[in-house]
XYZ file of C-alpha atoms in Angstrom:
635
model
C -36.973 -27.590 -16.516
C -39.738 -30.152 -17.001
C -40.133 -30.375 -13.205
C -40.475 -26.607 -13.031
C -43.121 -26.553 -15.776
C -45.192 -29.267 -14.118
C -44.673 -28.571 -10.394
C -43.117 -25.106 -10.111
C -40.286 -26.588 -8.065
C -37.043 -24.526 -8.407
C -34.035 -26.762 -7.826
C -31.993 -25.178 -10.601
C -34.293 -22.552 -12.115
C -33.790 -18.948 -10.899
C -30.685 -19.977 -9.004
C -26.988 -19.568 -9.594
C -25.059 -22.822 -9.546
C -21.369 -23.443 -10.018
C -20.282 -26.339 -12.239
C -17.265 -27.370 -14.322
C -17.231 -26.737 -18.065
C -14.928 -27.902 -20.881
C -13.651 -25.591 -23.620
C -12.757 -26.531 -27.191
C -9.217 -27.418 -26.169
C -10.476 -29.858 -23.559
C -9.572 -27.593 -20.618
C -11.845 -27.925 -17.596
C -12.756 -24.612 -15.985
C -15.383 -23.430 -13.450
C -18.479 -21.516 -14.554
C -21.577 -20.039 -12.951
C -24.845 -21.121 -14.587
C -28.143 -19.246 -14.252
C -31.398 -20.420 -15.920
C -34.327 -17.988 -16.033
C -37.836 -19.015 -17.232
C -39.886 -16.723 -19.477
C -43.577 -17.415 -19.989
C -45.023 -16.794 -23.470
C -48.535 -17.786 -24.587
C -48.775 -20.388 -21.861
C -45.418 -21.914 -22.699
C -42.039 -21.525 -21.070
C -38.874 -20.360 -22.738
C -35.718 -20.962 -20.691
C -32.751 -18.629 -21.024
C -29.372 -19.686 -19.665
C -26.463 -17.439 -18.683
C -22.955 -18.907 -18.290
C -20.157 -16.891 -16.705
C -16.506 -17.967 -16.455
C -15.503 -17.678 -12.771
C -11.913 -18.868 -13.172
C -10.551 -15.452 -12.251
C -12.726 -15.271 -9.134
C -11.676 -18.760 -8.014
C -8.064 -17.850 -8.653
C -8.483 -14.636 -6.634
C -10.016 -16.545 -3.731
C -7.154 -19.033 -3.751
C -4.600 -16.217 -3.865
C -6.325 -14.419 -1.022
C -6.250 -17.537 1.178
C -2.620 -18.142 0.231
C -1.516 -14.595 1.147
C -3.306 -14.742 4.503
C -1.559 -18.025 5.362
C 1.743 -16.601 4.100
C 1.373 -13.550 6.358
C 0.745 -15.822 9.335
C 3.850 -17.899 8.539
C 6.107 -14.872 8.123
C 4.769 -13.273 11.280
C 4.798 -16.222 13.656
C 7.821 -18.329 12.632
C 11.551 -17.885 13.088
C 13.430 -17.177 9.863
C 14.631 -20.685 8.868
C 11.390 -22.381 9.878
C 9.340 -19.730 8.084
C 11.139 -20.318 4.773
C 10.646 -24.100 5.018
C 6.922 -23.616 5.701
C 6.659 -21.106 2.846
C 8.250 -23.630 0.457
C 5.640 -26.224 1.406
C 2.866 -23.668 0.968
C 4.113 -22.693 -2.505
C 4.506 -26.343 -3.511
C 0.883 -27.119 -2.658
C -0.429 -23.967 -4.338
C 1.499 -24.270 -7.620
C 1.259 -28.103 -7.717
C 4.967 -28.595 -8.435
C 7.425 -31.286 -7.396
C 10.118 -29.117 -5.771
C 10.389 -25.623 -4.203
C 13.417 -24.061 -2.563
C 15.818 -21.208 -1.929
C 19.463 -20.932 -2.950
C 22.171 -18.404 -2.117
C 25.053 -17.501 -4.416
C 28.557 -17.263 -2.981
C 29.929 -14.684 -5.405
C 33.570 -15.328 -4.459
C 33.431 -19.067 -5.165
C 30.661 -18.796 -7.806
C 28.727 -21.540 -6.017
C 25.014 -21.858 -5.190
C 24.319 -23.140 -1.675
C 20.891 -24.757 -1.209
C 19.759 -25.181 2.394
C 15.951 -24.862 2.197
C 13.919 -27.222 0.019
C 10.484 -28.898 -0.153
C 9.469 -31.769 -2.451
C 6.282 -33.706 -3.038
C 8.169 -36.971 -2.504
C 8.579 -37.887 -6.174
C 11.951 -36.138 -6.609
C 15.003 -35.830 -4.353
C 15.526 -32.569 -2.415
C 18.045 -30.076 -3.768
C 20.409 -29.613 -0.811
C 24.108 -28.772 -0.837
C 26.590 -26.736 -2.879
C 26.494 -26.635 -6.684
C 28.734 -24.609 -9.018
C 26.817 -21.852 -10.805
C 28.113 -23.187 -14.126
C 26.102 -26.382 -13.584
C 22.930 -24.466 -14.424
C 24.238 -23.066 -17.694
C 25.719 -19.674 -18.552
C 22.547 -18.371 -20.228
C 20.328 -19.034 -17.222
C 22.823 -17.637 -14.705
C 23.397 -14.531 -16.872
C 19.656 -13.826 -17.026
C 19.298 -14.253 -13.273
C 22.272 -11.926 -12.780
C 20.357 -9.224 -14.653
C 17.500 -9.574 -12.169
C 15.188 -11.265 -14.689
C 12.855 -14.132 -13.825
C 13.693 -17.370 -15.676
C 10.666 -19.230 -17.047
C 11.308 -22.474 -18.969
C 8.558 -24.928 -19.908
C 10.945 -27.688 -21.082
C 14.635 -27.633 -20.226
C 15.366 -30.144 -22.999
C 13.949 -28.026 -25.834
C 14.215 -24.365 -24.758
C 16.965 -22.264 -26.376
C 17.906 -20.854 -22.966
C 18.872 -24.320 -21.709
C 20.122 -26.089 -24.837
C 23.703 -26.553 -23.597
C 24.944 -29.950 -22.407
C 25.812 -28.835 -18.866
C 22.305 -27.479 -18.166
C 20.569 -30.581 -19.501
C 22.916 -32.901 -17.603
C 22.091 -31.072 -14.357
C 18.365 -31.241 -15.155
C 18.567 -35.020 -15.580
C 20.537 -35.478 -12.379
C 17.934 -33.648 -10.273
C 14.933 -35.053 -12.206
C 13.636 -31.670 -13.407
C 12.067 -30.687 -16.728
C 10.500 -27.247 -16.186
C 11.571 -24.353 -13.934
C 10.413 -20.937 -12.717
C 13.202 -19.034 -10.912
C 12.947 -15.548 -9.308
C 16.256 -13.790 -8.465
C 17.029 -11.331 -5.664
C 19.792 -8.828 -6.300
C 21.671 -6.809 -3.698
C 23.969 -3.949 -4.649
C 23.411 -4.935 -8.282
C 24.661 -8.513 -7.809
C 22.790 -11.833 -7.682
C 22.503 -13.107 -4.095
C 19.446 -15.349 -3.703
C 17.019 -17.313 -5.889
C 13.565 -18.758 -5.220
C 12.634 -21.598 -7.567
C 9.767 -23.873 -8.594
C 10.656 -27.195 -10.285
C 8.448 -29.727 -12.028
C 9.618 -33.085 -13.340
C 7.252 -32.817 -16.340
C 7.034 -30.176 -19.110
C 4.803 -27.308 -18.002
C 3.611 -24.163 -19.785
C 3.727 -21.563 -17.011
C 0.770 -19.189 -17.189
C 1.504 -15.415 -17.014
C -0.632 -15.106 -13.866
C 1.451 -17.877 -12.239
C 4.687 -16.049 -13.007
C 3.301 -12.748 -11.730
C 2.015 -14.296 -8.500
C 5.260 -16.210 -7.907
C 7.206 -12.933 -8.202
C 4.838 -11.296 -5.693
C 5.211 -14.177 -3.220
C 8.993 -14.197 -3.612
C 9.145 -10.475 -2.893
C 7.083 -10.933 0.286
C 9.598 -13.498 1.555
C 12.563 -11.268 0.734
C 12.232 -9.638 4.173
C 12.686 -12.997 5.942
C 15.671 -13.879 3.738
C 17.361 -10.561 4.461
C 16.687 -10.976 8.171
C 18.220 -14.470 8.120
C 21.268 -13.198 6.262
C 21.634 -10.277 8.661
C 21.299 -12.558 11.698
C 23.845 -14.983 10.251
C 26.254 -12.155 9.496
C 25.821 -10.727 12.986
C 26.339 -14.148 14.602
C 29.490 -14.756 12.547
C 30.849 -11.398 13.575
C 30.127 -11.992 17.258
C 32.028 -15.310 17.269
C 35.316 -13.618 16.481
C 34.514 -10.187 17.853
C 36.670 -10.461 20.994
C 39.821 -11.165 18.980
C 39.146 -8.678 16.199
C 37.066 -5.950 17.849
C 39.007 -3.021 16.418
C 39.165 -4.464 12.905
C 35.506 -5.492 12.651
C 33.677 -2.695 14.494
C 32.487 -1.034 11.296
C 31.330 -4.367 9.841
C 29.411 -5.163 13.024
C 27.622 -1.834 12.895
C 26.700 -2.427 9.250
C 25.314 -5.887 10.056
C 23.270 -4.512 12.962
C 21.880 -1.773 10.738
C 20.910 -4.369 8.151
C 19.201 -6.453 10.832
C 17.251 -3.473 12.163
C 16.155 -2.539 8.653
C 15.060 -6.091 7.891
C 13.141 -6.250 11.177
C 11.495 -2.916 10.406
C 10.412 -4.142 6.984
C 9.116 -7.353 8.531
C 7.207 -5.294 11.109
C 5.535 -3.377 8.297
C 4.713 -6.709 6.688
C 3.169 -7.852 9.970
C 1.134 -4.650 10.091
C -0.153 -5.408 6.604
C -1.179 -8.876 7.744
C -2.718 -7.440 10.910
C -5.049 -5.108 9.035
C -5.888 -7.662 6.320
C -9.123 -8.495 8.160
C -10.378 -4.888 8.026
C -9.271 -4.323 4.456
C -10.862 -7.570 3.261
C -14.122 -6.463 4.864
C -13.933 -3.241 2.851
C -13.236 -5.187 -0.347
C -16.133 -7.506 0.407
C -18.414 -4.508 0.836
C -17.332 -3.136 -2.525
C -17.322 -6.352 -4.575
C -20.436 -7.761 -2.942
C -22.463 -4.574 -3.440
C -21.402 -4.247 -7.071
C -22.237 -7.901 -7.715
C -25.740 -7.386 -6.332
C -26.158 -4.245 -8.455
C -25.007 -6.055 -11.601
C -27.342 -8.963 -10.976
C -30.346 -6.730 -10.299
C -29.714 -4.646 -13.414
C -29.432 -7.835 -15.488
C -32.773 -8.980 -14.031
C -34.417 -5.581 -14.552
C -34.840 -5.021 -10.789
C -33.820 -1.438 -10.087
C -35.323 -1.040 -6.614
C -32.798 -0.448 -3.809
C -29.902 -0.292 -6.308
C -28.878 3.095 -4.864
C -28.521 1.520 -1.422
C -25.972 -1.008 -2.667
C -24.100 1.615 -4.677
C -23.813 3.787 -1.563
C -22.619 0.730 0.391
C -19.802 0.189 -2.107
C -18.884 3.883 -1.971
C -18.797 3.881 1.831
C -16.546 0.799 1.859
C -14.238 2.539 -0.602
C -14.089 5.644 1.611
C -13.256 3.545 4.668
C -10.543 1.693 2.739
C -9.089 5.040 1.647
C -9.017 6.194 5.258
C -7.125 3.050 6.244
C -4.594 3.626 3.451
C -4.000 7.204 4.596
C -3.374 5.956 8.138
C -0.701 3.575 6.862
C 0.923 6.251 4.703
C 0.957 8.651 7.633
C 2.625 5.951 9.763
C 5.327 5.554 7.106
C 5.679 9.367 6.931
C 4.942 9.222 3.209
C 1.382 10.500 3.133
C 0.913 13.330 0.640
C 0.152 16.487 2.601
C -1.279 19.882 1.650
C 0.621 22.433 3.772
C -0.838 25.922 4.227
C -0.635 28.753 6.723
C -2.529 27.814 9.913
C -3.779 29.878 12.865
C -3.554 27.248 15.619
C -5.772 29.202 18.022
C -8.584 29.385 15.475
C -8.125 25.711 14.599
C -8.260 24.435 18.195
C -11.183 26.736 19.048
C -13.144 25.337 16.101
C -12.581 21.838 17.494
C -14.015 22.576 20.934
C -17.402 20.920 20.348
C -15.754 17.838 18.822
C -13.289 17.614 21.695
C -16.005 17.871 24.358
C -18.086 15.167 22.691
C -15.020 12.935 22.424
C -14.002 13.435 26.061
C -17.443 12.854 27.584
C -19.048 14.442 30.610
C -16.584 13.096 33.203
C -13.608 14.974 31.722
C -13.454 18.764 32.113
C -11.871 20.629 29.179
C -10.161 23.989 29.507
C -8.735 25.863 26.516
C -6.029 28.468 27.101
C -5.478 29.921 23.653
C -3.263 32.884 22.790
C -4.946 35.586 20.727
C -1.702 36.915 19.216
C -0.348 33.635 17.964
C 2.168 33.356 15.157
C 1.178 31.382 12.090
C 2.611 27.946 11.283
C 2.550 26.018 8.025
C 1.336 22.430 7.895
C -1.502 20.186 6.787
C -4.628 21.339 8.635
C -6.364 17.948 8.650
C -3.344 16.177 10.111
C -2.867 18.838 12.798
C -6.534 18.469 13.782
C -6.077 14.686 13.915
C -2.975 15.074 16.081
C -4.771 17.274 18.630
C -7.796 14.960 18.712
C -5.599 11.878 19.086
C -3.713 13.398 22.026
C -7.009 14.381 23.656
C -8.425 10.860 23.303
C -5.221 9.343 24.694
C -5.480 11.724 27.654
C -9.105 10.703 28.209
C -8.116 7.043 28.283
C -5.385 7.863 30.824
C -8.023 9.299 33.213
C -10.237 6.303 34.134
C -12.307 8.320 36.590
C -12.924 12.044 36.456
C -10.202 14.374 35.284
C -9.209 17.628 33.630
C -7.675 18.255 30.257
C -5.932 21.515 29.418
C -5.061 22.538 25.847
C -2.879 25.618 25.483
C -1.469 27.448 22.474
C 1.303 30.049 22.686
C 4.391 31.481 21.011
C 7.742 30.039 22.112
C 11.177 31.434 21.292
C 13.836 28.776 21.906
C 17.378 30.052 22.260
C 20.394 27.760 21.978
C 20.413 27.056 25.703
C 16.731 26.064 25.831
C 16.996 23.997 22.652
C 19.994 22.076 24.012
C 17.855 20.772 26.890
C 15.458 19.158 24.401
C 16.237 16.292 22.048
C 16.843 16.853 18.325
C 15.690 20.477 18.492
C 16.972 23.479 16.583
C 16.832 26.957 18.174
C 14.152 29.190 16.697
C 10.616 30.495 16.981
C 7.821 27.965 17.391
C 4.073 27.805 17.859
C 3.382 25.318 20.654
C 0.278 23.256 21.395
C 0.352 21.758 24.884
C -2.053 18.972 25.923
C -1.924 18.353 29.690
C -3.993 15.836 31.634
C -4.447 14.775 35.262
C -4.259 11.073 34.454
C -2.199 8.141 35.674
C 1.041 9.321 34.068
C 3.911 7.256 32.644
C 7.287 6.032 33.833
C 10.529 6.844 32.025
C 10.673 3.455 30.257
C 7.199 3.964 28.780
C 8.048 7.514 27.683
C 11.114 6.220 25.853
C 8.933 3.906 23.739
C 5.671 5.782 23.151
C 6.576 6.879 19.631
C 7.572 3.380 18.525
C 5.233 1.817 15.944
C 2.904 -0.830 17.427
C 3.740 0.114 21.042
C 0.659 0.775 23.163
C -0.154 0.927 26.861
C -3.790 0.035 26.201
C -5.243 -3.431 26.565
C -5.363 -5.965 23.765
C -7.749 -4.892 21.022
C -8.047 -1.347 22.396
C -5.159 0.309 20.585
C -3.103 -0.194 17.427
C 0.074 1.485 18.667
C 0.042 3.745 15.605
C -1.565 6.946 16.923
C 1.467 8.581 18.553
C 3.875 7.307 15.906
C 1.715 8.961 13.231
C 1.649 12.216 15.215
C 5.424 12.091 15.543
C 5.830 11.396 11.828
C 3.526 14.261 10.817
C 5.159 16.793 13.154
C 8.689 15.852 12.078
C 7.601 15.926 8.446
C 6.350 19.491 9.044
C 9.681 20.576 10.531
C 8.653 20.430 14.196
C 9.090 18.086 17.154
C 7.181 16.646 20.103
C 8.243 16.826 23.760
C 6.759 14.624 26.507
C 6.890 15.115 30.282
C 5.140 12.708 32.636
C 5.346 11.128 36.076
C 3.395 8.280 37.592
C 0.303 9.658 39.330
C 0.872 13.237 38.146
C -0.467 13.098 34.600
C 1.234 13.747 31.263
C 2.156 16.813 29.204
C 2.543 16.550 25.430
C 3.888 19.654 23.684
C 3.933 19.972 19.905
C 6.449 22.507 18.592
C 5.566 23.753 15.083
C 7.966 26.185 13.351
C 6.795 29.764 12.911
C 5.679 30.631 9.367
C 6.179 34.217 8.264
C 5.297 33.832 4.582
C 1.958 34.300 2.862
C -0.236 31.531 1.470
C 0.873 30.497 -1.990
C -1.513 30.805 -4.892
C -2.335 27.133 -4.980
C -3.026 27.027 -1.235
C -5.487 29.874 -1.462
C -7.290 28.189 -4.310
C -7.326 24.835 -2.497
C -8.961 26.459 0.514
C -11.654 28.177 -1.526
C -14.974 26.421 -2.170
C -15.314 24.782 -5.562
C -17.114 26.700 -8.283
C -18.954 25.427 -11.302
C -17.595 22.249 -12.845
C -18.934 22.502 -16.402
C -16.567 22.939 -19.335
C -16.530 25.911 -21.675
C -16.593 25.571 -25.438
C -13.484 23.899 -26.843
C -11.638 23.356 -23.541
C -9.250 20.431 -23.988
C -7.514 18.349 -21.305
C -4.625 15.888 -21.647
C -4.900 12.998 -19.158
C -1.742 10.908 -18.560
C -2.424 7.860 -16.362
C -0.905 4.386 -16.662
C -3.722 2.552 -14.854
C -6.303 1.748 -17.537
C -9.292 1.612 -15.173
C -8.449 4.919 -13.485
C -7.730 6.540 -16.862
C -11.051 5.371 -18.309
C -12.956 6.627 -15.256
C -11.342 10.089 -15.356
C -11.922 10.409 -19.091
C -15.584 9.419 -18.659
C -16.197 11.967 -15.864
C -14.503 14.826 -17.696
C -16.253 13.977 -20.983
C -19.632 14.094 -19.232
C -18.700 17.585 -18.000
C -18.185 18.716 -21.591
C -14.399 18.724 -21.886
C -12.567 17.428 -24.936
C -10.206 14.729 -23.656
C -6.955 13.329 -25.004
C -5.745 10.288 -23.052
C -2.208 8.911 -22.825
C -1.116 5.686 -21.109
C 2.464 6.728 -20.324
C 4.840 9.668 -20.219
C 6.295 9.098 -23.686
C 2.880 9.197 -25.325
C 1.931 12.248 -23.268
C 5.123 14.112 -24.189
C 4.419 13.601 -27.915
C 1.017 15.252 -27.507
C 2.489 18.122 -25.475
C 4.947 18.874 -28.285
C 2.219 18.884 -30.942
C 0.079 21.852 -32.056
C -2.987 20.443 -30.262
C -4.868 22.924 -28.055
C -4.445 22.060 -24.364
C -6.017 23.973 -21.468
C -4.907 21.582 -18.722
C -2.530 18.669 -18.160
C -3.657 16.054 -15.633
C -0.902 13.534 -14.857
C -0.190 10.872 -12.295
C 3.168 11.429 -10.564
C 4.249 7.782 -10.356
C 4.373 6.826 -14.038
C 6.710 4.247 -15.581
C 9.500 5.780 -17.646
C 8.950 9.545 -17.674
C 7.265 10.425 -14.373
C 4.660 13.120 -13.843
C 7.165 15.749 -12.731
C 9.277 15.237 -15.878
C 6.194 15.445 -18.102
C 5.147 18.678 -16.379
C 8.594 20.228 -16.868
C 8.571 19.171 -20.521
C 5.096 20.621 -20.989
C 6.046 23.945 -19.380
C 9.131 24.129 -21.620
C 6.963 24.229 -24.781
C 3.778 25.671 -23.196
C 4.856 28.091 -20.412
C 1.263 28.938 -19.397
C 0.039 25.336 -19.218
C -2.011 24.537 -16.094
C -1.071 21.225 -14.442
C -2.926 19.000 -11.982
C -0.861 16.219 -10.379
C -2.517 13.049 -9.079
C -0.769 10.825 -6.567
C -1.420 7.764 -4.445
C 2.077 7.716 -2.987
C 4.494 10.605 -3.516
C 6.951 11.483 -0.787
C 8.676 14.067 -2.977
C 5.409 15.886 -3.630
C 4.705 16.023 0.087
C 8.140 17.050 1.291
C 10.015 18.859 -1.455
C 9.912 22.609 -1.131
C 8.663 24.301 -4.297
C 7.279 21.142 -5.901
C 4.059 22.957 -6.831
C 4.775 26.042 -8.900
C 2.345 28.700 -10.054
C -0.564 27.214 -11.995
C -0.111 23.760 -10.447
C -2.181 21.759 -7.955
C -2.029 18.281 -6.440
C -4.869 15.910 -5.547
C -4.345 12.695 -3.576
C -5.963 9.406 -4.609
C -8.509 8.162 -3.905
C -10.598 11.289 -4.472
C -14.312 11.908 -4.886
C -15.233 12.817 -8.433
C -17.078 15.972 -7.361
C -13.966 17.236 -5.585
C -11.880 16.311 -8.615
C -14.219 18.159 -10.990
C -14.129 21.300 -8.819
C -10.338 21.156 -8.685
C -10.157 20.916 -12.493
C -12.523 23.856 -12.974
C -10.759 26.029 -10.378
C -7.352 25.355 -11.899
C -8.463 26.101 -15.475
C -10.051 29.384 -14.377
C -7.088 30.445 -12.253
C -5.427 33.595 -13.553
């Protein structure tokens, strides 16, 4: 500070530096220090700001850990992956031993085959009776509960002689053990050991449980592979007896591989998602710093940058949910001819000048019922795929028509029921596909495009959406003769429901009327606070509840309520149960469901009754406000 006063040199002043600090208990923790000079009557007054950055450092370490974990699970074979994961956990948690054990329920014996140590304690390898670890510990693990013990020689959970004798024999004083149950029974454990007493922090326990769950897929795959190998050894002699067991093991292996594939997808998109998070956190950090410094210029630019990153992250989430066929959809009656015609300009811009587009659209088309946005995305995706299959010039034909499939015609197609369908046919003059490629085009991650040019998700998402809507997709193609994709959507003869008509209408005014009261039930504190703040600014009286039980108490009171807003996925009583309870005591109550992941809301017929609407997270607050106003004013 003296240097700054005399020379103006800023080595520390007006900069943010990171240093270690010591609290009253003697704990060393990282902080960010900022010193700002203030001139007064020719003299300087220095103001210092200290911010604890332990949580940020911890988040950075976790982020690096999860990226490395994804690489290990994706690139290694099962046994090697678990050994590498043990080493990774040992270094991260700074413990003396990490490993996996499997319980043989028939013999009541733990078998340990995977273990890492830091060299100060012996590895835990071999077979140990479950009783060696004490009845209290084994009972808790059997209930699916994580065991956390700071000192095995003083904790009430481990105060029996057998447990303490085992602890001495393996040179262990503190443990953190996460169990995996299958069919309600204990099968596998993941453990951290330390030879010294250790008070496990809650964030350590939470993160260990998250890491253990990520490795569950590899464990299940190893078990399935081992079971399948054991069956194959004796299959020739016992083929009739073990056929059903073999099929079960193969199904388990396919399921484990599918779950691992989804895990690989998560790792594969981590780069994009982390960029979005960086855009959000970085922009908000700049905004916070500028507000603290009284610099309000260009703040809007950084706020808009954070919002745009959030929108892009939401789009990525919806793509993943659509791939899993669990994306909440808003089905309504659709005129396919009108929809495709409205896309003509977009299609022509997407195809470019070298591709000729011809639309052959029926003017007397039946209606179908589906999510309009997803149908538009499906048509656009097929058109772009067709463009990529025509490297030179080419023609693309899109046709809509009514199709009545009788039993004979339906039998020639795969997994098709006879009936009346609206068809959308996308035909190109491209390079075409062979039969092997056609058989795989709807598989997740399969793509015929070059590396980095396709995710392999486009057609699988189309297939998932169409099947979710009750239709199917047929493909016909030959090398050199182009490809024909036909989407069959079931005919819809009903009228739009009340909530669909309202959802399609433009939003009206969003301001509250005198005395209007809304009950908000949301378990996420940040989301709940945000919703309450927005609705309060609009003039509504708000009652907030953190769970279904609290919300149900309010519903059964004499409190005036004009609208119930509830998340579907709540702990305990879920949103659907709260809504039913509310309607039982308040038959005219309007209800708005919120969801980030709700397969039942998307697929179950009749989920939304009269006076109900659903909005998918993340949503823009303006859209949310319009939805609230429209629902309250609905007759």
